[in-house]
JSON list of C-alpha atoms in Angstrom, two decimals:
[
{"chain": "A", "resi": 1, "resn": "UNK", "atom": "CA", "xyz": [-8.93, 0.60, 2.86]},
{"chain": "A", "resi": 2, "resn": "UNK", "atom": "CA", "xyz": [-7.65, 3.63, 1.52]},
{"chain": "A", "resi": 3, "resn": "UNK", "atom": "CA", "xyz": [-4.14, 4.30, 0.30]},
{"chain": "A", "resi": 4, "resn": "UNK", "atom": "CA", "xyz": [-2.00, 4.90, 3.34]},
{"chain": "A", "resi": 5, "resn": "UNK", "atom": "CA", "xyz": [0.62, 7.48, 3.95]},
{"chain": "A", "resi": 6, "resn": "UNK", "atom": "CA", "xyz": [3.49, 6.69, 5.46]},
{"chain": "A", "resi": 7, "resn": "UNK", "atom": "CA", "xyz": [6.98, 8.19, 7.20]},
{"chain": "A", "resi": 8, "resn": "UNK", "atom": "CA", "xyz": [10.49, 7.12, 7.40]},
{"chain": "A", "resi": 9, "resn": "UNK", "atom": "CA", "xyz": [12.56, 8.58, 10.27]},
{"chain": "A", "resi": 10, "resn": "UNK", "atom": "CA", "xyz": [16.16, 8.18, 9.56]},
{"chain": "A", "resi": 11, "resn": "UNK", "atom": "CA", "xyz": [19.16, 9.89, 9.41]},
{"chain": "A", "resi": 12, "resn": "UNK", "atom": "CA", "xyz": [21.04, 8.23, 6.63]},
{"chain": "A", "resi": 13, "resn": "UNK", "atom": "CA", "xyz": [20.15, 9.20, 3.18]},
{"chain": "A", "resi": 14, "resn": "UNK", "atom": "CA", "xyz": [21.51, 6.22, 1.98]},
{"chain": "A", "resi": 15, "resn": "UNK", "atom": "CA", "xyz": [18.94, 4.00, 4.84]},
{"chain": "A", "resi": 16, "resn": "UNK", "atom": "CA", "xyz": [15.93, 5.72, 4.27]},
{"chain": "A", "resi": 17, "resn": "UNK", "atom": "CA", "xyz": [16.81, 5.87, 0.06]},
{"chain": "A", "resi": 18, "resn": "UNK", "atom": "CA", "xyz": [16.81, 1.62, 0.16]},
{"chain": "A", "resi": 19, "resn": "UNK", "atom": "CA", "xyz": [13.51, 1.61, 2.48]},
{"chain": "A", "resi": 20, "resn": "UNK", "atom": "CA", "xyz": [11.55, 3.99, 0.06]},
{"chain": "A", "resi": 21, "resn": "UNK", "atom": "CA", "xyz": [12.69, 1.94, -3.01]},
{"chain": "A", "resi": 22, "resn": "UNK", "atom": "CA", "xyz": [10.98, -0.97, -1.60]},
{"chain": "A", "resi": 23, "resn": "UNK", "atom": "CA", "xyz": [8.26, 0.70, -0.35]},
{"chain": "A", "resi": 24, "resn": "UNK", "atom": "CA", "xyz": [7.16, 1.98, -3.60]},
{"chain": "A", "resi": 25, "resn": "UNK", "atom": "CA", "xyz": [7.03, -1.81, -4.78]},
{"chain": "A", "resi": 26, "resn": "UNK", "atom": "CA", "xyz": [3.65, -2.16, -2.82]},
{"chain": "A", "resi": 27, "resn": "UNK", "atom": "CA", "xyz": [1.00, 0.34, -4.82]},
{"chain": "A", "resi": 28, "resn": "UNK", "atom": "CA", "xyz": [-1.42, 1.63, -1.89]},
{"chain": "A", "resi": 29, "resn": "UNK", "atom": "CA", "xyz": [1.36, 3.30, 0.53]},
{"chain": "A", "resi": 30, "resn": "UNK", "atom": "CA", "xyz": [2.28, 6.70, -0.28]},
{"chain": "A", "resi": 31, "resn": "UNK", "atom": "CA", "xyz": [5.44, 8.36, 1.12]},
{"chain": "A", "resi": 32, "resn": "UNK", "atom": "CA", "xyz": [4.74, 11.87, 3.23]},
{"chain": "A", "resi": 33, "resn": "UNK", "atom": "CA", "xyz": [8.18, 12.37, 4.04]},
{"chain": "A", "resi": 34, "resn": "UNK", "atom": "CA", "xyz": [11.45, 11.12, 5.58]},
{"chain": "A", "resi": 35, "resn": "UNK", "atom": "CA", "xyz": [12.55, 12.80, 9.10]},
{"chain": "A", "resi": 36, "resn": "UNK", "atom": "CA", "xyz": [16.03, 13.13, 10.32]},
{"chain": "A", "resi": 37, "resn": "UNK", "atom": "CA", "xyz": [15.39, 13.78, 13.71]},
{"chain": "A", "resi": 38, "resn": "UNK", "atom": "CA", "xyz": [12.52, 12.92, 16.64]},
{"chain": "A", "resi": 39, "resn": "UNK", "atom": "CA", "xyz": [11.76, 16.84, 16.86]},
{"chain": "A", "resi": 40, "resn": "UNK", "atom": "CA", "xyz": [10.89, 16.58, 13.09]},
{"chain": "A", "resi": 41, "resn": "UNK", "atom": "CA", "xyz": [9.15, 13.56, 13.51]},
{"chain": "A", "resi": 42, "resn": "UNK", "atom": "CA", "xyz": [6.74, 15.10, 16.28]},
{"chain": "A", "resi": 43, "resn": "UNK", "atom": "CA", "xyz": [6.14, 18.06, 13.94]},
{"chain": "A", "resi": 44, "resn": "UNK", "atom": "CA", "xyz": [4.65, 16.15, 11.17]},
{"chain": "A", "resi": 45, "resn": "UNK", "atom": "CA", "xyz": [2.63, 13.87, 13.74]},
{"chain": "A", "resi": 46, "resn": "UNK", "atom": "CA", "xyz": [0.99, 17.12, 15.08]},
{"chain": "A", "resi": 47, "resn": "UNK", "atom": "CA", "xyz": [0.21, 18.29, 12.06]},
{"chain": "A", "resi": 48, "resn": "UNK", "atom": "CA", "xyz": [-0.70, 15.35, 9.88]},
{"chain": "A", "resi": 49, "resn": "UNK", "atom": "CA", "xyz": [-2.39, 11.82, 10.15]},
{"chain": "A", "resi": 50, "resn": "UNK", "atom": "CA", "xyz": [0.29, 9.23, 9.60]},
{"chain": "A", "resi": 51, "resn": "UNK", "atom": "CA", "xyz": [-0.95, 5.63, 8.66]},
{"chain": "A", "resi": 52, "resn": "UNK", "atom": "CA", "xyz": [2.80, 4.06, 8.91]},
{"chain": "A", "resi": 53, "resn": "UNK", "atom": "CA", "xyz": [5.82, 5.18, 10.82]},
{"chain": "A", "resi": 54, "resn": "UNK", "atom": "CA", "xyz": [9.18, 3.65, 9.77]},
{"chain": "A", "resi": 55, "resn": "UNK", "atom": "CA", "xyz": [11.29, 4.24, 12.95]},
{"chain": "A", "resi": 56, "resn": "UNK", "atom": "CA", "xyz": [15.87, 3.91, 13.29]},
{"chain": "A", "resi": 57, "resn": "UNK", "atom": "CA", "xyz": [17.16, 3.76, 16.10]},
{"chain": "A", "resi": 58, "resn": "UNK", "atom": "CA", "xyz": [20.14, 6.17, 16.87]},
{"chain": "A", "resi": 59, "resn": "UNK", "atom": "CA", "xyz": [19.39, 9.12, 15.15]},
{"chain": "A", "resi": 60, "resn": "UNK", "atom": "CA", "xyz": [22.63, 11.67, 15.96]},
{"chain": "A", "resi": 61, "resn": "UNK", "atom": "CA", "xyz": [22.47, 11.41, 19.55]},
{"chain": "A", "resi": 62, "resn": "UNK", "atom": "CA", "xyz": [18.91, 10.84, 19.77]},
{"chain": "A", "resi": 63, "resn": "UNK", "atom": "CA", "xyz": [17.31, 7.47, 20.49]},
{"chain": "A", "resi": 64, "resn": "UNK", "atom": "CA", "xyz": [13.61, 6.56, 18.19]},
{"chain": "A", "resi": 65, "resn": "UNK", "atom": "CA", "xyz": [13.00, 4.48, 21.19]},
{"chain": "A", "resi": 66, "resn": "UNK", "atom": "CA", "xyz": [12.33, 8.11, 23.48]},
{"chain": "A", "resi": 67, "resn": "UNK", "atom": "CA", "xyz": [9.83, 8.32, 20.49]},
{"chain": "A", "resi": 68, "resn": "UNK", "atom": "CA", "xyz": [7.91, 5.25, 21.59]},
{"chain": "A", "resi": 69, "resn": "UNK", "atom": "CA", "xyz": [8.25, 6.00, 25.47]},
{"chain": "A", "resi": 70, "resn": "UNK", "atom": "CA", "xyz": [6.93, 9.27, 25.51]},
{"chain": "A", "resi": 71, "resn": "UNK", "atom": "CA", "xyz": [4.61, 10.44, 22.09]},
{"chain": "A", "resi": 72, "resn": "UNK", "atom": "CA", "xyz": [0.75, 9.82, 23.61]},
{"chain": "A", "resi": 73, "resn": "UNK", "atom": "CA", "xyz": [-0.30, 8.70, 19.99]},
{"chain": "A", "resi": 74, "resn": "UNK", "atom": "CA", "xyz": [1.43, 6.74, 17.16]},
{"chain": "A", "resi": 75, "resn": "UNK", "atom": "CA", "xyz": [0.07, 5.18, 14.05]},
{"chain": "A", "resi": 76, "resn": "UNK", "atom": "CA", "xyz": [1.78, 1.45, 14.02]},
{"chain": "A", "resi": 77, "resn": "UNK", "atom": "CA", "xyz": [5.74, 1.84, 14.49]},
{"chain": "A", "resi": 78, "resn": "UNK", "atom": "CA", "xyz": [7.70, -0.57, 12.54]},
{"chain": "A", "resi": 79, "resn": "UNK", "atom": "CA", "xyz": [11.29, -0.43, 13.76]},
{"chain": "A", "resi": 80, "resn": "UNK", "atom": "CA", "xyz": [14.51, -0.47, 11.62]},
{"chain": "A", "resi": 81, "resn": "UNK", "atom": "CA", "xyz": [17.81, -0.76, 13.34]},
{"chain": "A", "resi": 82, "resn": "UNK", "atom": "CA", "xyz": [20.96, -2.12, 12.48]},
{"chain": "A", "resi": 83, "resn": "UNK", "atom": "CA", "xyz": [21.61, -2.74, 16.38]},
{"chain": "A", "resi": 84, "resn": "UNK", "atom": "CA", "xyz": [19.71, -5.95, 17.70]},
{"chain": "A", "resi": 85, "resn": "UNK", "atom": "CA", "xyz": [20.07, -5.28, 21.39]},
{"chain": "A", "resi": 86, "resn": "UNK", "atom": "CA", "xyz": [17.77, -2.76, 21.14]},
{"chain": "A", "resi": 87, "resn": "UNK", "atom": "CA", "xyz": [14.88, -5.04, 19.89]},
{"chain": "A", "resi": 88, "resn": "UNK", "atom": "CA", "xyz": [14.01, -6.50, 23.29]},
{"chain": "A", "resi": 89, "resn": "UNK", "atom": "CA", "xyz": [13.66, -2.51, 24.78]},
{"chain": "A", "resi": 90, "resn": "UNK", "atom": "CA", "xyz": [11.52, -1.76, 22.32]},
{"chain": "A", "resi": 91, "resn": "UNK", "atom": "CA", "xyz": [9.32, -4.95, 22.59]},
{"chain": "A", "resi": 92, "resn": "UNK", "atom": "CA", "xyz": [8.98, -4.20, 25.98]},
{"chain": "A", "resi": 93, "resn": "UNK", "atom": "CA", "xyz": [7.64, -0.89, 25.49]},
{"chain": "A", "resi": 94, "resn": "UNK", "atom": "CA", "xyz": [5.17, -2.44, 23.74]},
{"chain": "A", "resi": 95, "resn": "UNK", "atom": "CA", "xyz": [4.46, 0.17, 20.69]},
{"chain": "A", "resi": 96, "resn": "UNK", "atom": "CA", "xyz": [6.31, -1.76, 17.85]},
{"chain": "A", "resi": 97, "resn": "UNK", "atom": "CA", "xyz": [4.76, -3.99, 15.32]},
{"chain": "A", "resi": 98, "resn": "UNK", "atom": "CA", "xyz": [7.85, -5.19, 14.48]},
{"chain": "A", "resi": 99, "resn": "UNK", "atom": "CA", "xyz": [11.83, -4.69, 14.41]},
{"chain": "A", "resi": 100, "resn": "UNK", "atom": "CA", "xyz": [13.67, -5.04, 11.39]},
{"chain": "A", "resi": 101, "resn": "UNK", "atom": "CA", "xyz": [17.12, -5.91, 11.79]},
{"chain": "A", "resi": 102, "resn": "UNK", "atom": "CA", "xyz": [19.23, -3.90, 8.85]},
{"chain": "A", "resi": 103, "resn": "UNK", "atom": "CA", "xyz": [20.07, -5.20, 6.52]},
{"chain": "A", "resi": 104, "resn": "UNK", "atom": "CA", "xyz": [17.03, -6.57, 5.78]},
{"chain": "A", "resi": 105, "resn": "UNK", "atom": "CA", "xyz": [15.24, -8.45, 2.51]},
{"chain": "A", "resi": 106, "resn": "UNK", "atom": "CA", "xyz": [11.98, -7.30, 0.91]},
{"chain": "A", "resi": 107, "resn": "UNK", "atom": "CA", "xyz": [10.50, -10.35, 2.22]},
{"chain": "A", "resi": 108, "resn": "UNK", "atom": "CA", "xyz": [11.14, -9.56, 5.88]},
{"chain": "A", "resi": 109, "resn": "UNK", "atom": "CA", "xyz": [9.85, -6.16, 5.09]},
{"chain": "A", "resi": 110, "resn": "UNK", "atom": "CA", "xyz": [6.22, -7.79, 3.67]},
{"chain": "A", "resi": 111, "resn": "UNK", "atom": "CA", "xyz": [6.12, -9.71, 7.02]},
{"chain": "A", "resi": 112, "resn": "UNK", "atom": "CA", "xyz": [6.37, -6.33, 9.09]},
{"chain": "A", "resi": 113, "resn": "UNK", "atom": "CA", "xyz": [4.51, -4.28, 6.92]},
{"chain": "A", "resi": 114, "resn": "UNK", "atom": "CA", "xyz": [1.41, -6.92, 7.21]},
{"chain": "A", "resi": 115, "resn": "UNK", "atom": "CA", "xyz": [2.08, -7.48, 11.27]},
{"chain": "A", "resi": 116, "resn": "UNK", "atom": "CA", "xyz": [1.79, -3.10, 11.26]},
{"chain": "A", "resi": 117, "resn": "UNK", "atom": "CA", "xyz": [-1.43, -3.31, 8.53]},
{"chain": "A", "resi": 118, "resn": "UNK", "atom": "CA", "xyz": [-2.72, -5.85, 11.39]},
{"chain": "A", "resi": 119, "resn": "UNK", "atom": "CA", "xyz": [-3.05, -3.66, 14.28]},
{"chain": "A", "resi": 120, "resn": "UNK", "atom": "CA", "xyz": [-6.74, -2.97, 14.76]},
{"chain": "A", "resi": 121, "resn": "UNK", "atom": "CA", "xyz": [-7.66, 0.89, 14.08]},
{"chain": "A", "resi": 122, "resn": "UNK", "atom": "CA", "xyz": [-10.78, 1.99, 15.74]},
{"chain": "A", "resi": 123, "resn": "UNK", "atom": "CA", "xyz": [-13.55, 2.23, 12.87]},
{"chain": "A", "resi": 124, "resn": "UNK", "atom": "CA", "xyz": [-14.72, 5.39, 11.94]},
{"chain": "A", "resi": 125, "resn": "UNK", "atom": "CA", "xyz": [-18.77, 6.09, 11.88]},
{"chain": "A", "resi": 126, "resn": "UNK", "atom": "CA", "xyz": [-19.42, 6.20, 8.03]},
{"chain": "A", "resi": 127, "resn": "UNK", "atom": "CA", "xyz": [-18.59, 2.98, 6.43]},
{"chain": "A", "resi": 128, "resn": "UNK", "atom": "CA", "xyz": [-16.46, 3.64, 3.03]},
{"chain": "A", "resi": 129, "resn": "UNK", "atom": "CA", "xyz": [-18.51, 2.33, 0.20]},
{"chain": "A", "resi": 130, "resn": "UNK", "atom": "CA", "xyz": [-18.20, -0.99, -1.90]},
{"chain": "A", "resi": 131, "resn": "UNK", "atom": "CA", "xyz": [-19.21, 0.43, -5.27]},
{"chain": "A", "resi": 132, "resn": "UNK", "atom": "CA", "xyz": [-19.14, 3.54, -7.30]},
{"chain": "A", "resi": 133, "resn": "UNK", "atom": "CA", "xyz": [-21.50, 5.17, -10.25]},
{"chain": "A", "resi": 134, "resn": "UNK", "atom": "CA", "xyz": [-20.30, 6.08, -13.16]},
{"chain": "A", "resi": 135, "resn": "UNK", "atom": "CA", "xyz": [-21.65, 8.12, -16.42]},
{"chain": "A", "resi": 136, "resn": "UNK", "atom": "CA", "xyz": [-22.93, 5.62, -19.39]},
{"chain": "A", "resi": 137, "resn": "UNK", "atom": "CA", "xyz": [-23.87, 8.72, -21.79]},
{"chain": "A", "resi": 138, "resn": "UNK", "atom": "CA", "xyz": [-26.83, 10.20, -19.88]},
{"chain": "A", "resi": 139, "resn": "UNK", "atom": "CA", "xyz": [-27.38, 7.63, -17.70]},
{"chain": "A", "resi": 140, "resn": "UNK", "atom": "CA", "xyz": [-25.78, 7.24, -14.41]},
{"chain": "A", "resi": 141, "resn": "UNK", "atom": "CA", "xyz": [-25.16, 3.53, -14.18]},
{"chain": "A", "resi": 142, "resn": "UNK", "atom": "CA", "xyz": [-24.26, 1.86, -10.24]},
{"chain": "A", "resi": 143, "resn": "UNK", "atom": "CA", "xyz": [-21.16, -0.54, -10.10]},
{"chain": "A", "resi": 144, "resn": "UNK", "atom": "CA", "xyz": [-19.97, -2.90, -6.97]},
{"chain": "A", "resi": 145, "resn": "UNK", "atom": "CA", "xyz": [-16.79, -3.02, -7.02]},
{"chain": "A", "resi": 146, "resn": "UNK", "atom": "CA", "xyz": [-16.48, -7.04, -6.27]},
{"chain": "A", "resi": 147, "resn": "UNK", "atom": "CA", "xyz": [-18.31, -7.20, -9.72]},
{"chain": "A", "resi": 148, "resn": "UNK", "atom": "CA", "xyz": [-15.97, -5.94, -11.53]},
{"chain": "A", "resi": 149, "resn": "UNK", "atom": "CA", "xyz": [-13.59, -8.16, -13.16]},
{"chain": "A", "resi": 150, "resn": "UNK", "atom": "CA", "xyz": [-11.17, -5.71, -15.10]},
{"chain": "A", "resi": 151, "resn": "UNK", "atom": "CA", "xyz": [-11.78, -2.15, -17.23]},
{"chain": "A", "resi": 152, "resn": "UNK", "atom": "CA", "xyz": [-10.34, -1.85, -20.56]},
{"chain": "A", "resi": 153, "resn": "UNK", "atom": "CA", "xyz": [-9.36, 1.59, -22.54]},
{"chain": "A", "resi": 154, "resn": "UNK", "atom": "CA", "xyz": [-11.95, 1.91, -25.14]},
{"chain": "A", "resi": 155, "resn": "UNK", "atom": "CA", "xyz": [-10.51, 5.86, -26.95]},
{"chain": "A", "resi": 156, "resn": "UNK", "atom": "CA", "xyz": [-12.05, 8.62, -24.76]},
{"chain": "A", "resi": 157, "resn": "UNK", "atom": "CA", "xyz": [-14.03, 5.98, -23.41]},
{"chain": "A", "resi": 158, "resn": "UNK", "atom": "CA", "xyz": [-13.28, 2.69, -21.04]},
{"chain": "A", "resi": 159, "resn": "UNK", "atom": "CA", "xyz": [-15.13, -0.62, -20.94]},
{"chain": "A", "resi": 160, "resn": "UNK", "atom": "CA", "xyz": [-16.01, -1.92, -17.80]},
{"chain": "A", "resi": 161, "resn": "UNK", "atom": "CA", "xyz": [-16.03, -5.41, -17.95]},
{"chain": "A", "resi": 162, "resn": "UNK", "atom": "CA", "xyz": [-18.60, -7.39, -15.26]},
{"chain": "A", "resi": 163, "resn": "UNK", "atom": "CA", "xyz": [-19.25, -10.84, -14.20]},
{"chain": "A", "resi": 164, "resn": "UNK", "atom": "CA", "xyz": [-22.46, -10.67, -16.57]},
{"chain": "A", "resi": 165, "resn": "UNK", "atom": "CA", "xyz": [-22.01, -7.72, -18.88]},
{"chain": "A", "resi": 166, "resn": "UNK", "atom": "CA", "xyz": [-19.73, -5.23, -20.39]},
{"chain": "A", "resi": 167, "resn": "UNK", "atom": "CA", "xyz": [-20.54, -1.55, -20.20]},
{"chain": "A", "resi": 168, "resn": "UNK", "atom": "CA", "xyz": [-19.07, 1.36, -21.88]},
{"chain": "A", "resi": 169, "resn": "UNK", "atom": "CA", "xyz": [-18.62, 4.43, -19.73]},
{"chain": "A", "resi": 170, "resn": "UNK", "atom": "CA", "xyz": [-17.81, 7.68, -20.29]},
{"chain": "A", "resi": 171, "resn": "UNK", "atom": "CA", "xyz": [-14.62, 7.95, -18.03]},
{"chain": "A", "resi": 172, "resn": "UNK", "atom": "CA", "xyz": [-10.90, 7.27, -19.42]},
{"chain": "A", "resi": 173, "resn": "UNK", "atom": "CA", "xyz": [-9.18, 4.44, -18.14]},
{"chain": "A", "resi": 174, "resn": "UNK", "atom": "CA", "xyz": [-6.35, 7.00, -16.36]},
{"chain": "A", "resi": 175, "resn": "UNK", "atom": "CA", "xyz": [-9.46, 8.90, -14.47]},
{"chain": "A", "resi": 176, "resn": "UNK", "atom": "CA", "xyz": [-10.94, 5.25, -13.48]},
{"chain": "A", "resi": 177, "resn": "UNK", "atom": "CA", "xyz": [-7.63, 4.40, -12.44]},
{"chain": "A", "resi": 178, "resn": "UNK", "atom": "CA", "xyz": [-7.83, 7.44, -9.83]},
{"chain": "A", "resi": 179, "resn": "UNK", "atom": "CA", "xyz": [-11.70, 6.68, -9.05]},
{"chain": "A", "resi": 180, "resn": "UNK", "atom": "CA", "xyz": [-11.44, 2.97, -8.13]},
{"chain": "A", "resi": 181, "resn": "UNK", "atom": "CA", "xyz": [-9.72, 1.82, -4.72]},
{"chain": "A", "resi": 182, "resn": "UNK", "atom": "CA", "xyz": [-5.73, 0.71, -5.27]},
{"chain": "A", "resi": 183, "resn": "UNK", "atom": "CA", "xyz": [-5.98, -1.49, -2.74]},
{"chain": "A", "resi": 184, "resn": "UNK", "atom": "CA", "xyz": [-9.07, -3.82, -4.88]},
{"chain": "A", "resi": 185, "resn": "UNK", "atom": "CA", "xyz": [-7.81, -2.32, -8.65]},
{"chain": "A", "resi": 186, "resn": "UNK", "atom": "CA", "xyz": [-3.85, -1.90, -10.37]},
{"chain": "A", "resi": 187, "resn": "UNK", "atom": "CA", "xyz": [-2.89, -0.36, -13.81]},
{"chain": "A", "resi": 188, "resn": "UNK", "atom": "CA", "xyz": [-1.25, -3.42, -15.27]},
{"chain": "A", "resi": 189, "resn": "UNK", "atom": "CA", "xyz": [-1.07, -2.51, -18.88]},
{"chain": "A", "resi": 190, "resn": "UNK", "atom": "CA", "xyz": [-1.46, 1.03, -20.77]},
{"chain": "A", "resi": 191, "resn": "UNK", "atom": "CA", "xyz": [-5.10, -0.51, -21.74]},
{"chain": "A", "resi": 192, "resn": "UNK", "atom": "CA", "xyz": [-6.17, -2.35, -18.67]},
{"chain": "A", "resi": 193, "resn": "UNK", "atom": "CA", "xyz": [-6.98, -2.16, -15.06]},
{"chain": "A", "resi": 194, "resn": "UNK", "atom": "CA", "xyz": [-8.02, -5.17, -13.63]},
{"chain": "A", "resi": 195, "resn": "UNK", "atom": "CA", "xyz": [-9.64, -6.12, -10.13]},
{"chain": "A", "resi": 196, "resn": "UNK", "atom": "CA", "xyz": [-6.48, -8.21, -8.54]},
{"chain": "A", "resi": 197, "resn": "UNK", "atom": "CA", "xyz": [-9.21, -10.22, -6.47]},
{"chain": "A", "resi": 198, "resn": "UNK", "atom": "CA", "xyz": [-9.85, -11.96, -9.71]},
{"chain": "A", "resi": 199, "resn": "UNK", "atom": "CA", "xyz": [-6.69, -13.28, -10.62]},
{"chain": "A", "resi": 200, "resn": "UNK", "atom": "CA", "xyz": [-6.27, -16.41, -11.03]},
{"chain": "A", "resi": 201, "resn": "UNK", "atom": "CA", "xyz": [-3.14, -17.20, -12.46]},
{"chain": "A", "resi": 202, "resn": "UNK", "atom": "CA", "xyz": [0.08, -15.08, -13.78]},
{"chain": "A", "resi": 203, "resn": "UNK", "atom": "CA", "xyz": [3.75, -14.72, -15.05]},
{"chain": "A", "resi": 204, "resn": "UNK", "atom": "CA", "xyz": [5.87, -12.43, -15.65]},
{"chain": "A", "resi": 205, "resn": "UNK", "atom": "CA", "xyz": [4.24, -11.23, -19.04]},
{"chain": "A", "resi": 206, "resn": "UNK", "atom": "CA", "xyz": [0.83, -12.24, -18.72]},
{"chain": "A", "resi": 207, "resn": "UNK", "atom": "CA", "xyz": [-2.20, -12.58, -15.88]},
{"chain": "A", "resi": 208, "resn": "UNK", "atom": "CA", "xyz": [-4.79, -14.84, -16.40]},
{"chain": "A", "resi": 209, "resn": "UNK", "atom": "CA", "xyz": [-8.65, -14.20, -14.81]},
{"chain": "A", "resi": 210, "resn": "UNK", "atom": "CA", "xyz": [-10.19, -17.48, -15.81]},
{"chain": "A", "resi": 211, "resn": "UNK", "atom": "CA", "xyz": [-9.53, -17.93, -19.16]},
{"chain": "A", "resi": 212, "resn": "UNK", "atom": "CA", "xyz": [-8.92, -14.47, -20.46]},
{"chain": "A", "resi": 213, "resn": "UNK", "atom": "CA", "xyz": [-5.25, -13.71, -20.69]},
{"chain": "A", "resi": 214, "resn": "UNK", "atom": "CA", "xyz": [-4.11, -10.22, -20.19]},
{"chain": "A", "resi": 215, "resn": "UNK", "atom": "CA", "xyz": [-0.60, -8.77, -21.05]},
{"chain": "A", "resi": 216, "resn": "UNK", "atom": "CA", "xyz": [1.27, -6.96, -18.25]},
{"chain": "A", "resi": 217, "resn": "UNK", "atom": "CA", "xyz": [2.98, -3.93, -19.41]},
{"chain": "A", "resi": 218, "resn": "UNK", "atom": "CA", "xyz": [7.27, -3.51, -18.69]},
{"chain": "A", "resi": 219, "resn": "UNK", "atom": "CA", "xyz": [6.62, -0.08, -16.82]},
{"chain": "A", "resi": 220, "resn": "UNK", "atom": "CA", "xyz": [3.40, -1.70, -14.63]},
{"chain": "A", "resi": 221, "resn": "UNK", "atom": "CA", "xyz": [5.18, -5.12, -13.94]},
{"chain": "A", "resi": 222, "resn": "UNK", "atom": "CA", "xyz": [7.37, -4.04, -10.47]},
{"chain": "A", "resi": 223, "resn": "UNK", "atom": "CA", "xyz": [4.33, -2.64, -8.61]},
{"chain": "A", "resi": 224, "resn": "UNK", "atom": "CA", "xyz": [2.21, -5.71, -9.56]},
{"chain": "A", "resi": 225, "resn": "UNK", "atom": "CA", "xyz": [5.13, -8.12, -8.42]},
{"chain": "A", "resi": 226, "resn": "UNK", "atom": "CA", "xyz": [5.30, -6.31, -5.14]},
{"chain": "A", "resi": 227, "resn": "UNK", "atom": "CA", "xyz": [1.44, -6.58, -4.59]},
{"chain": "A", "resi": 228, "resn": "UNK", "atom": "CA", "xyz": [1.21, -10.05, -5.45]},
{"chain": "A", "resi": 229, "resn": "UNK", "atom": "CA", "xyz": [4.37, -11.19, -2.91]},
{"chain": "A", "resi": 230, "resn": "UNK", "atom": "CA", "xyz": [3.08, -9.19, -0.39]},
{"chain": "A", "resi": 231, "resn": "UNK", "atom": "CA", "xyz": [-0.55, -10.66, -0.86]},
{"chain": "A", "resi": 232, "resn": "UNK", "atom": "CA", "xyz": [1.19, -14.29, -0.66]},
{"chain": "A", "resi": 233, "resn": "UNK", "atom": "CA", "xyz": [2.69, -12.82, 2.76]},
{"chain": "A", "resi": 234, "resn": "UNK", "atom": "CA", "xyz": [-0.42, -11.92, 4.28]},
{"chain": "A", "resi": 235, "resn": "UNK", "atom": "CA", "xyz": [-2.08, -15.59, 3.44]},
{"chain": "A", "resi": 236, "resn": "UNK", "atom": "CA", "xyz": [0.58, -16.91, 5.16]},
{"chain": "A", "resi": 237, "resn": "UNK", "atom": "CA", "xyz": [0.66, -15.34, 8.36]},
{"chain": "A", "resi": 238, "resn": "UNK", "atom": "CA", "xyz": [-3.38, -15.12, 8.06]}
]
């Protein structure tokens, strides 16, 4: 899984400001841009792939539901309203992942955002790959990604730390940070990126994979709280 993309369509500033703030707690969705309006909305589905689509309700005189009734193709539709007797309509049209009821908590968000990351997407032909190769001076050395445990900055260098050895390659930990899927690796400390799979412990100033202890930096810290509750929200409704 790739980082997704995602739009909000609502007409209050002040609505869609709250939704992007918590939206930017969980690191692999990506805003494209907030709509006003279900012409606007149509223009950027026409032109663009959407992953996510964050939908209100009344929108000045329109209604998001006309959205759901009559667009041929929509990426998963979560709903945000601050009107509840619209929920049923919308269920019934049978294009929502979910209806948030405003205002909401960032828990309640986790749940829809994981009921929306649910829906099954047809799979394309080329499978994305599990590993990547990287430069170890001359030598072009292959890495799978599940054996990977965390990469620390090493200078101009970065040390990529494995289940059996440790490797120094020629990329800087800000380029590896780019290179290595967000949804499987997080910047959690100006020196390290770690693979979250192997967590197995934290607080809120350190993270523990097995025994080693690893500091998590002040600017890193609301990102990697947001990843880790929503990861505790998807084991639970597993």
């Amino acid at each position: 899984m790739k980082s997704k993309n995602y739009v909000i369509v609502d007409d209050s500033i002040a609505d869609a400001g709250f939704l992007k703030q918590q939206l930017d707690l969980v690191p692999f969705l990506e805003l494209f841009k907030i709509c006003s309006s279900v012409e606007e909305v149509i223009e950027v589905l026409i032109n663009q792939k959407i992953d996510l689509l964050f939908l209100d309700i009344k929108l000045s005189g329109q209604s998001g539901l006309d959205l759901l009734k009559f667009s041929p193709e929509l990426p998963p539709v979560i709903i945000v309203s601050a009107y509840p007797e619209y929920a049923i309509e919308s269920y019934e049209i049978g294009r929502a992942a979910d209806y948030l009821l405003k205002p909401f908590t960032y828990e309640r968000l986790l749940i829809g955002l994981n009921r929306a990351l649910s829906i099954q997407i047809k799979p394309t032909s080329i499978a994305e790959p599990d590993f990547i190769f990287l430069k170890m001076g001359r030598k072009i050395q292959r890495f799978d990604y599940k054996s990977i445990e965390y990469v620390e900055a090493y200078g101009i260098y970065s040390k990529v730390i494995c289940s059996a050895h440790t490797y120094t390659v020629n990329e800087r930990l800000v380029t590896l940070t780019e290179l290595l899927p967000d949804q499987l690796f997080m910047r959690v400390h100006k020196s390290y990126l770690i693979n979250i799979t192997k967590i197995t412990s934290y607080d809120r100033n350190y993270l523990w994979l097995g025994q080693l202890k690893i500091p998590i930096g002040i600017s890193f810290r609301p990102k990697l709280e947001g990843l880790l509750r929503l990861f505790n929200r998807l084991e639970e409704y597993d």
